[in-house]
PDB file of C-alpha atoms in Angstrom:
ATOM      1  CA  MET A   1     -76.513 -37.189 -15.028  1.00 33.00           C
ATOM      2  CA  ASN A   2     -79.277 -38.212 -17.364  1.00 35.00           C
ATOM      3  CA  GLU A   3     -82.814 -37.103 -17.989  1.00 35.00           C
ATOM      4  CA  SER A   4     -84.881 -39.562 -19.878  1.00 36.00           C
ATOM      5  CA  SER A   5     -87.986 -39.594 -21.879  1.00 34.00           C
ATOM      6  CA  CYS A   6     -89.281 -42.298 -24.140  1.00 32.00           C
ATOM      7  CA  HIS A   7     -92.001 -44.228 -25.849  1.00 30.00           C
ATOM      8  CA  CYS A   8     -93.132 -47.790 -25.583  1.00 31.00           C
ATOM      9  CA  GLY A   9     -89.936 -49.165 -27.146  1.00 32.00           C
ATOM     10  CA  PRO A  10     -89.588 -52.833 -28.069  1.00 31.00           C
ATOM     11  CA  SER A  11     -92.179 -55.518 -27.468  1.00 31.00           C
ATOM     12  CA  ASN A  12     -92.862 -56.800 -23.953  1.00 31.00           C
ATOM     13  CA  ILE A  13     -91.015 -60.034 -24.705  1.00 29.00           C
ATOM     14  CA  SER A  14     -87.961 -58.149 -25.945  1.00 35.00           C
ATOM     15  CA  ARG A  15     -88.051 -55.911 -22.859  1.00 34.00           C
ATOM     16  CA  ARG A  16     -88.125 -58.910 -20.536  1.00 33.00           C
ATOM     17  CA  LYS A  17     -85.249 -60.579 -22.402  1.00 36.00           C
ATOM     18  CA  SER A  18     -83.217 -57.360 -22.177  1.00 37.00           C
ATOM     19  CA  LEU A  19     -83.936 -57.012 -18.461  1.00 34.00           C
ATOM     20  CA  ALA A  20     -83.108 -60.661 -17.870  1.00 36.00           C
ATOM     21  CA  ALA A  21     -79.778 -60.273 -19.672  1.00 39.00           C
ATOM     22  CA  LEU A  22     -78.891 -57.214 -17.605  1.00 36.00           C
ATOM     23  CA  PHE A  23     -80.227 -58.136 -14.174  1.00 35.00           C
ATOM     24  CA  GLY A  24     -81.183 -61.812 -14.167  1.00 39.00           C
ATOM     25  CA  ALA A  25     -84.475 -63.576 -14.743  1.00 36.00           C
ATOM     26  CA  GLY A  26     -85.861 -62.724 -11.288  1.00 35.00           C
ATOM     27  CA  PHE A  27     -85.653 -58.985 -11.894  1.00 33.00           C
ATOM     28  CA  ALA A  28     -87.130 -59.271 -15.372  1.00 37.00           C
ATOM     29  CA  GLY A  29     -89.973 -61.354 -13.980  1.00 37.00           C
ATOM     30  CA  ALA A  30     -90.844 -58.542 -11.599  1.00 35.00           C
ATOM     31  CA  PHE A  31     -91.554 -56.325 -14.603  1.00 36.00           C
ATOM     32  CA  ALA A  32     -93.347 -59.017 -16.597  1.00 38.00           C
ATOM     33  CA  GLY A  33     -96.707 -58.452 -14.957  1.00 38.00           C
ATOM     34  CA  ALA A  34     -96.473 -54.688 -15.367  1.00 37.00           C
ATOM     35  CA  ALA A  35     -95.506 -54.962 -19.013  1.00 38.00           C
ATOM     36  CA  ASP A  36     -98.273 -57.433 -19.755  1.00 39.00           C
ATOM     37  CA  SER A  37    -101.003 -55.533 -17.908  1.00 38.00           C
ATOM     38  CA  ALA A  38    -100.564 -52.068 -19.363  1.00 41.00           C
ATOM     39  CA  SER A  39    -104.238 -51.364 -18.724  1.00 46.00           C
ATOM     40  CA  ALA A  40    -103.659 -51.394 -14.939  1.00 55.00           C
ATOM     41  CA  GLY A  41    -102.448 -47.791 -14.772  1.00 84.00           C
ATOM     42  CA  ALA A  42    -101.512 -46.774 -18.311  1.00 86.00           C
ATOM     43  CA  SER A  43    -103.901 -45.696 -20.976  1.00 89.00           C
ATOM     44  CA  LEU A  44    -102.203 -45.166 -24.329  1.00 92.00           C
ATOM     45  CA  THR A  45    -103.962 -42.181 -25.856  1.00 93.00           C
ATOM     46  CA  PRO A  46    -103.907 -40.767 -29.378  1.00 94.00           C
ATOM     47  CA  SER A  47    -102.365 -37.408 -30.133  1.00 95.00           C
ATOM     48  CA  GLN A  48    -104.690 -34.420 -29.707  1.00 95.00           C
ATOM     49  CA  PRO A  49    -104.830 -31.345 -31.989  1.00 94.00           C
ATOM     50  CA  GLU A  50    -103.127 -29.115 -29.391  1.00 97.00           C
ATOM     51  CA  ASP A  51    -100.257 -31.540 -28.670  1.00 98.00           C
ATOM     52  CA  GLU A  52     -97.826 -30.174 -31.267  1.00 98.00           C
ATOM     53  CA  ARG A  53     -98.320 -26.572 -30.066  1.00 98.00           C
ATOM     54  CA  PHE A  54     -97.521 -27.427 -26.445  1.00 98.00           C
ATOM     55  CA  MET A  55     -94.725 -29.818 -27.414  1.00 98.00           C
ATOM     56  CA  ARG A  56     -93.039 -26.966 -29.294  1.00 98.00           C
ATOM     57  CA  LEU A  57     -93.027 -25.027 -25.998  1.00 98.00           C
ATOM     58  CA  ALA A  58     -91.411 -27.992 -24.238  1.00 98.00           C
ATOM     59  CA  ILE A  59     -88.794 -28.308 -26.996  1.00 98.00           C
ATOM     60  CA  ALA A  60     -88.067 -24.559 -26.732  1.00 98.00           C
ATOM     61  CA  GLU A  61     -87.434 -25.062 -22.989  1.00 98.00           C
ATOM     62  CA  ALA A  62     -85.218 -28.053 -23.789  1.00 98.00           C
ATOM     63  CA  ALA A  63     -83.002 -25.888 -25.998  1.00 98.00           C
ATOM     64  CA  LYS A  64     -82.168 -23.729 -22.936  1.00 97.00           C
ATOM     65  CA  GLY A  65     -81.286 -26.556 -20.518  1.00 96.00           C
ATOM     66  CA  ASP A  66     -78.046 -28.171 -19.383  1.00 95.00           C
ATOM     67  CA  PHE A  67     -79.204 -31.250 -21.271  1.00 94.00           C
ATOM     68  CA  PRO A  68     -81.807 -30.829 -24.040  1.00 97.00           C
ATOM     69  CA  PHE A  69     -84.882 -31.721 -22.001  1.00 98.00           C
ATOM     70  CA  GLY A  70     -87.878 -29.458 -21.441  1.00 98.00           C
ATOM     71  CA  ALA A  71     -91.352 -29.763 -19.967  1.00 98.00           C
ATOM     72  CA  VAL A  72     -94.576 -27.754 -19.907  1.00 98.00           C
ATOM     73  CA  ILE A  73     -97.627 -28.365 -17.717  1.00 98.00           C
ATOM     74  CA  VAL A  74    -101.025 -27.488 -19.219  1.00 98.00           C
ATOM     75  CA  ARG A  75    -104.586 -27.303 -17.947  1.00 96.00           C
ATOM     76  CA  ASP A  76    -107.614 -26.130 -19.953  1.00 95.00           C
ATOM     77  CA  GLY A  77    -105.429 -24.839 -22.801  1.00 96.00           C
ATOM     78  CA  ASP A  78    -103.197 -22.810 -20.457  1.00 96.00           C
ATOM     79  CA  ALA A  79     -99.478 -23.608 -20.141  1.00 97.00           C
ATOM     80  CA  PHE A  80     -98.992 -22.576 -16.509  1.00 97.00           C
ATOM     81  CA  ALA A  81     -95.581 -24.073 -15.667  1.00 98.00           C
ATOM     82  CA  SER A  82     -92.406 -24.993 -17.495  1.00 98.00           C
ATOM     83  CA  GLY A  83     -89.025 -26.448 -16.709  1.00 98.00           C
ATOM     84  CA  ARG A  84     -85.716 -27.332 -18.295  1.00 98.00           C
ATOM     85  CA  ASN A  85     -82.940 -29.659 -17.194  1.00 98.00           C
ATOM     86  CA  LEU A  86     -80.725 -27.782 -14.725  1.00 98.00           C
ATOM     87  CA  GLY A  87     -78.749 -30.688 -13.292  1.00 96.00           C
ATOM     88  CA  ILE A  88     -75.347 -29.144 -13.964  1.00 96.00           C
ATOM     89  CA  THR A  89     -76.362 -25.588 -13.058  1.00 97.00           C
ATOM     90  CA  HIS A  90     -77.780 -26.685  -9.681  1.00 97.00           C
ATOM     91  CA  ASP A  91     -75.418 -29.640  -9.124  1.00 98.00           C
ATOM     92  CA  ASP A  92     -78.616 -31.626  -8.627  1.00 98.00           C
ATOM     93  CA  PRO A  93     -79.213 -34.958 -10.384  1.00 97.00           C
ATOM     94  CA  THR A  94     -82.953 -34.586  -9.686  1.00 98.00           C
ATOM     95  CA  ALA A  95     -83.230 -31.261 -11.578  1.00 98.00           C
ATOM     96  CA  HIS A  96     -84.859 -32.848 -14.622  1.00 98.00           C
ATOM     97  CA  SER A  97     -87.235 -30.680 -16.639  1.00 98.00           C
ATOM     98  CA  GLU A  98     -90.364 -32.458 -15.378  1.00 98.00           C
ATOM     99  CA  MET A  99     -89.233 -32.108 -11.754  1.00 98.00           C
ATOM    100  CA  MET A 100     -88.427 -28.416 -12.246  1.00 98.00           C
ATOM    101  CA  ALA A 101     -91.900 -27.736 -13.708  1.00 98.00           C
ATOM    102  CA  ILE A 102     -93.615 -29.713 -10.923  1.00 98.00           C
ATOM    103  CA  ARG A 103     -91.566 -27.888  -8.249  1.00 98.00           C
ATOM    104  CA  GLN A 104     -92.597 -24.556  -9.795  1.00 97.00           C
ATOM    105  CA  VAL A 105     -96.290 -25.422  -9.364  1.00 97.00           C
ATOM    106  CA  ILE A 106     -95.822 -26.752  -5.838  1.00 97.00           C
ATOM    107  CA  ALA A 107     -93.887 -23.626  -4.785  1.00 97.00           C
ATOM    108  CA  ALA A 108     -96.724 -21.472  -6.130  1.00 95.00           C
ATOM    109  CA  GLY A 109     -99.406 -23.179  -4.073  1.00 92.00           C
ATOM    110  CA  GLY A 110     -99.296 -26.943  -3.835  1.00 91.00           C
ATOM    111  CA  THR A 111    -100.267 -29.939  -5.906  1.00 93.00           C
ATOM    112  CA  ALA A 112    -103.996 -29.248  -6.420  1.00 96.00           C
ATOM    113  CA  ARG A 113    -103.429 -27.569  -9.800  1.00 95.00           C
ATOM    114  CA  LEU A 114    -101.413 -30.577 -11.001  1.00 97.00           C
ATOM    115  CA  ARG A 115    -104.269 -33.051 -10.568  1.00 96.00           C
ATOM    116  CA  GLY A 116    -105.646 -33.932 -13.973  1.00 96.00           C
ATOM    117  CA  ALA A 117    -103.243 -31.628 -15.847  1.00 98.00           C
ATOM    118  CA  THR A 118    -101.229 -32.659 -18.909  1.00 98.00           C
ATOM    119  CA  LEU A 119     -97.432 -32.655 -18.820  1.00 98.00           C
ATOM    120  CA  TYR A 120     -95.573 -32.265 -22.129  1.00 98.00           C
ATOM    121  CA  ALA A 121     -91.972 -33.489 -22.117  1.00 98.00           C
ATOM    122  CA  SER A 122     -89.419 -33.307 -24.900  1.00 98.00           C
ATOM    123  CA  GLY A 123     -88.278 -36.778 -23.856  1.00 98.00           C
ATOM    124  CA  GLU A 124     -90.096 -39.679 -22.240  1.00 98.00           C
ATOM    125  CA  PRO A 125     -90.015 -39.217 -18.467  1.00 98.00           C
ATOM    126  CA  CYS A 126     -87.429 -41.260 -16.602  1.00 97.00           C
ATOM    127  CA  PRO A 127     -88.567 -43.510 -13.713  1.00 97.00           C
ATOM    128  CA  MET A 128     -87.927 -40.744 -11.129  1.00 97.00           C
ATOM    129  CA  CYS A 129     -89.937 -38.176 -13.081  1.00 98.00           C
ATOM    130  CA  MET A 130     -92.712 -40.596 -13.994  1.00 98.00           C
ATOM    131  CA  GLY A 131     -93.028 -41.550 -10.334  1.00 97.00           C
ATOM    132  CA  ALA A 132     -93.396 -37.878  -9.377  1.00 98.00           C
ATOM    133  CA  ILE A 133     -95.915 -37.342 -12.193  1.00 98.00           C
ATOM    134  CA  ILE A 134     -98.027 -40.243 -10.933  1.00 97.00           C
ATOM    135  CA  TRP A 135     -97.791 -39.194  -7.260  1.00 96.00           C
ATOM    136  CA  CYS A 136     -98.871 -35.634  -8.171  1.00 97.00           C
ATOM    137  CA  GLY A 137    -101.993 -36.899  -9.944  1.00 96.00           C
ATOM    138  CA  ILE A 138    -101.136 -35.540 -13.382  1.00 98.00           C
ATOM    139  CA  GLY A 139    -103.685 -37.067 -15.745  1.00 97.00           C
ATOM    140  CA  ARG A 140    -101.776 -37.277 -19.018  1.00 98.00           C
ATOM    141  CA  VAL A 141     -98.188 -37.311 -20.235  1.00 98.00           C
ATOM    142  CA  VAL A 142     -97.243 -36.433 -23.804  1.00 98.00           C
ATOM    143  CA  PHE A 143     -93.642 -36.929 -24.846  1.00 98.00           C
ATOM    144  CA  ALA A 144     -91.552 -36.454 -27.971  1.00 98.00           C
ATOM    145  CA  ALA A 145     -88.556 -38.808 -28.050  1.00 98.00           C
ATOM    146  CA  SER A 146     -88.878 -42.227 -26.430  1.00 98.00           C
ATOM    147  CA  ILE A 147     -86.510 -43.849 -23.949  1.00 97.00           C
ATOM    148  CA  ALA A 148     -85.342 -46.151 -26.749  1.00 97.00           C
ATOM    149  CA  GLU A 149     -84.677 -43.197 -29.058  1.00 97.00           C
ATOM    150  CA  LEU A 150     -82.945 -41.211 -26.323  1.00 97.00           C
ATOM    151  CA  SER A 151     -80.729 -44.169 -25.449  1.00 96.00           C
ATOM    152  CA  THR A 152     -79.061 -43.714 -28.850  1.00 96.00           C
ATOM    153  CA  LYS A 153     -77.968 -40.223 -27.700  1.00 95.00           C
ATOM    154  CA  ILE A 154     -77.283 -40.547 -23.941  1.00 93.00           C
ATOM    155  CA  GLY A 155     -77.464 -43.175 -21.208  1.00 94.00           C
ATOM    156  CA  GLN A 156     -80.976 -44.121 -20.088  1.00 94.00           C
ATOM    157  CA  ILE A 157     -82.661 -46.283 -17.487  1.00 93.00           C
ATOM    158  CA  MET A 158     -84.540 -48.600 -19.829  1.00 95.00           C
ATOM    159  CA  VAL A 159     -87.903 -48.553 -18.047  1.00 96.00           C
ATOM    160  CA  THR A 160     -90.674 -46.801 -19.938  1.00 97.00           C
ATOM    161  CA  SER A 161     -93.454 -44.550 -18.702  1.00 97.00           C
ATOM    162  CA  GLU A 162     -95.940 -47.190 -19.765  1.00 96.00           C
ATOM    163  CA  GLN A 163     -94.213 -49.845 -17.640  1.00 96.00           C
ATOM    164  CA  LEU A 164     -94.239 -47.643 -14.546  1.00 96.00           C
ATOM    165  CA  ALA A 165     -97.846 -46.581 -15.058  1.00 96.00           C
ATOM    166  CA  ALA A 166     -98.879 -50.201 -15.568  1.00 94.00           C
ATOM    167  CA  ALA A 167     -97.375 -51.016 -12.174  1.00 94.00           C
ATOM    168  CA  THR A 168     -99.570 -48.356 -10.541  1.00 93.00           C
ATOM    169  CA  PRO A 169    -102.958 -49.917  -9.752  1.00 91.00           C
ATOM    170  CA  PHE A 170    -104.143 -46.874  -7.762  1.00 92.00           C
ATOM    171  CA  ALA A 171    -104.033 -44.366 -10.638  1.00 92.00           C
ATOM    172  CA  THR A 172    -104.645 -44.235 -14.372  1.00 93.00           C
ATOM    173  CA  ILE A 173    -102.637 -41.900 -16.570  1.00 96.00           C
ATOM    174  CA  GLY A 174    -102.928 -41.257 -20.284  1.00 97.00           C
ATOM    175  CA  ILE A 175     -99.681 -41.588 -22.236  1.00 98.00           C
ATOM    176  CA  THR A 176     -99.041 -40.262 -25.736  1.00 98.00           C
ATOM    177  CA  GLY A 177     -95.589 -40.668 -27.276  1.00 97.00           C
ATOM    178  CA  GLY A 178     -93.727 -39.644 -30.388  1.00 97.00           C
ATOM    179  CA  VAL A 179     -95.096 -36.091 -30.772  1.00 98.00           C
ATOM    180  CA  LEU A 180     -92.369 -34.138 -32.647  1.00 98.00           C
ATOM    181  CA  ALA A 181     -89.748 -36.739 -31.703  1.00 98.00           C
ATOM    182  CA  ALA A 182     -87.422 -35.816 -34.599  1.00 97.00           C
ATOM    183  CA  GLU A 183     -87.387 -32.161 -33.508  1.00 97.00           C
ATOM    184  CA  SER A 184     -86.553 -33.163 -29.951  1.00 98.00           C
ATOM    185  CA  LEU A 185     -83.769 -35.522 -31.013  1.00 98.00           C
ATOM    186  CA  ALA A 186     -82.294 -32.812 -33.264  1.00 97.00           C
ATOM    187  CA  LEU A 187     -81.344 -30.860 -30.108  1.00 97.00           C
ATOM    188  CA  PHE A 188     -78.695 -33.485 -29.307  1.00 95.00           C
ATOM    189  CA  LYS A 189     -75.451 -32.432 -30.946  1.00 87.00           C
ATOM    190  CA  GLY A 190     -73.168 -35.092 -32.401  1.00 68.00           C
TER     191      GLY A 190
END
């Protein structure tokens, strides 16, 4: 069971070579357009003054999880939902911190409050979580440790948030990575 979170990682060319080595040139080619057209659905955004404050909340959640991953959802300066990885506790491989926070909001009244919100994650969202983030209409994702950084600690699906967002022509999402990455990575023991 893995929860992932990451940053932009290596260059697009390096990503395609890595994908080609793992899955063959045809598979890598499928991601080539997404990686080269990051403006389609991804908007890399600079860190904002409040990002470290909310990331500290996400990292505090991560410290309580089965795996050290935490998430906080914020709108208008209000952190109104949080989640931690509970995959082992719930025997549920989809119980990643981002999914737990999103489920909390949906259970309390639906997806309307998610639209345009910012999700803070102690690690770059994995493809499952990033897909849910996009489908819910969350407007911005801020993460600490990148997929590449996390892959040095645990297994990861090596597809970044930026790659998934770039393959989403129907929505644009802001992505900010690397906020307090060292603090997030310090939660991994050994």
